[in-house]
Short mmCIF file of C-alpha atoms in Angstrom, two decimals:
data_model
loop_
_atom_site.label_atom_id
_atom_site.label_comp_id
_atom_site.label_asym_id
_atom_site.label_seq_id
_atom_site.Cartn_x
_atom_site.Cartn_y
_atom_site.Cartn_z
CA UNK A 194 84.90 11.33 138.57
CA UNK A 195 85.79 10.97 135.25
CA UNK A 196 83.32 13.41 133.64
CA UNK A 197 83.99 16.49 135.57
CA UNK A 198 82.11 15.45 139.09
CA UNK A 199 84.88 17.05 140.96
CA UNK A 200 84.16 20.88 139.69
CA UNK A 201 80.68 20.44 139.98
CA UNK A 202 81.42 19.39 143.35
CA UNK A 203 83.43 22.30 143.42
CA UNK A 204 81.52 24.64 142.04
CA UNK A 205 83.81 25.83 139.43
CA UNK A 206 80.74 25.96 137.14
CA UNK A 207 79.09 28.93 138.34
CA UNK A 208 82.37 31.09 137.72
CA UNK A 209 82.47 29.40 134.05
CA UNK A 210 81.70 32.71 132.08
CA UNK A 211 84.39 34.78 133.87
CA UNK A 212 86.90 32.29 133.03
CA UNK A 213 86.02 32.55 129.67
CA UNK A 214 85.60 36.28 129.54
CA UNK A 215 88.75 36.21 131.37
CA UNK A 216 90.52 33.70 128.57
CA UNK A 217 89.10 36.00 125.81
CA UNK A 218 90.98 39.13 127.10
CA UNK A 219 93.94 37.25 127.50
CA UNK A 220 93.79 35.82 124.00
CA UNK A 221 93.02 38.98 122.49
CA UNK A 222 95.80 40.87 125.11
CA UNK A 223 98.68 38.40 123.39
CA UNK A 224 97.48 39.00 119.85
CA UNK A 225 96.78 43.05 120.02
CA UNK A 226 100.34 42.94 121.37
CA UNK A 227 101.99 40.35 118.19
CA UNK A 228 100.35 43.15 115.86
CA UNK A 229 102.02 46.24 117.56
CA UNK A 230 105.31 44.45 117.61
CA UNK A 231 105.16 43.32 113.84
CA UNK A 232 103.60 46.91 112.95
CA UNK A 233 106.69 48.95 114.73
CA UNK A 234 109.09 46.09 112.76
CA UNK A 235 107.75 47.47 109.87
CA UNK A 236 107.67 50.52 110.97
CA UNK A 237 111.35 51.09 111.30
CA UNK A 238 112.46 48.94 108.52
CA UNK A 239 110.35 51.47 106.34
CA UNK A 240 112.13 54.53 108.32
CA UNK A 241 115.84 52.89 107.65
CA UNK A 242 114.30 52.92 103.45
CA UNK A 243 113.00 56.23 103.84
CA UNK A 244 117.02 57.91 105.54
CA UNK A 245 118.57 55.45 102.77
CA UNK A 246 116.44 56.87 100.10
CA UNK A 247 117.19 60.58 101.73
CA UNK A 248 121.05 59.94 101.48
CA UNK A 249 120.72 58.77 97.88
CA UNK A 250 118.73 62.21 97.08
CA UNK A 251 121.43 63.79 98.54
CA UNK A 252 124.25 62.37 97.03
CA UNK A 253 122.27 62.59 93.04
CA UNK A 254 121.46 66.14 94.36
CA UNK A 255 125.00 67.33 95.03
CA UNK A 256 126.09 65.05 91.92
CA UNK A 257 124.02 67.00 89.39
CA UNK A 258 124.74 70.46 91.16
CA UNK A 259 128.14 69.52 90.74
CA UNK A 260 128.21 68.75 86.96
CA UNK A 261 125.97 72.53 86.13
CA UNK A 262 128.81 74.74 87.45
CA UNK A 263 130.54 76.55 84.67
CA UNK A 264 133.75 75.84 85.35
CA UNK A 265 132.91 72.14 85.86
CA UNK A 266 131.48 72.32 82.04
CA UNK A 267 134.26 74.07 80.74
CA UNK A 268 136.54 71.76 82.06
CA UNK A 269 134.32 68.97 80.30
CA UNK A 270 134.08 70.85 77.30
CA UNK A 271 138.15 71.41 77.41
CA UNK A 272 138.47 67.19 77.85
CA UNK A 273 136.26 66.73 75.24
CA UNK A 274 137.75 68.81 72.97
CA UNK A 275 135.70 71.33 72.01
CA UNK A 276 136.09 74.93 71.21
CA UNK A 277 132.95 76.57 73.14
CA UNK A 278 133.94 78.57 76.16
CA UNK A 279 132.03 81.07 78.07
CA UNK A 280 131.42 84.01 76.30
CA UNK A 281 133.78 86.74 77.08
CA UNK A 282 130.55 89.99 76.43
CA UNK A 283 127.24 90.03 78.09
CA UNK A 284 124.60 88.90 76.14
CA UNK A 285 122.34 91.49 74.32
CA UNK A 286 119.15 91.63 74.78
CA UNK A 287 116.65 92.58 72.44
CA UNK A 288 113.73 94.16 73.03
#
C-alpha cells in the first residue's frame, strides 16, 4: 500500500502526463506573473526618476533663463560694483 498500490488501483497513472503538463503551466503561470509584477515595479519607479528628473530641468531651466535677462545682469553688475551698463547707442555694424 505503501508504494503507491492505491493509484495504480486507481488508475491515476494513465492521467500522469496531464498532471504534469498541467503542473508545468501552473508553475510557469505563477512565475510569468512574479516577472510582470517586478517589471511594472520597475517600471514606475523609473517613471517617478524620469518626472523628478523633468522638474529638476525645469527648475535649472527657468534658473539660468532667469540669471541672462538684462536687467537681472545689471542688477548683478550694480551689486558687484562695476561700472558696465547697457550701452545707451545701437551697435554699429561694419560691413
Amino acid at each position: 500500500m505503501g508504494r503507491g498500490d492505491i493509484f495504480i488501483k486507481l488508475g491515476v497513472h494513465r492521467y500522469l502526463p496531464h498532471i504534469v503538463v498541467a503542473f508545468a503551466f501552473c508553475t510557469l503561470s505563477i512565475i510569468l506573473s512574479y516577472l510582470a509584477d517586478n517589471q511594472l515595479i520597475e517600471r514606475g519607479l523609473k517613471r517617478r526618476e524620469l518626472e523628478d528628473a523633468r522638474i529638476n530641468y525645469t527648475l535649472k531651466n527657468d534658473e539660468m533663463i532667469s540669471l541672462w535677462r538684462m536687467t537681472r545682469v545689471e542688477e548683478t553688475l550694480k551689486r558687484m560694483g562695476s561700472d558696465v551698463t547697457a550701452p545707451i547707442k545701437p551697435a554699429k555694424e561694419l560691413k
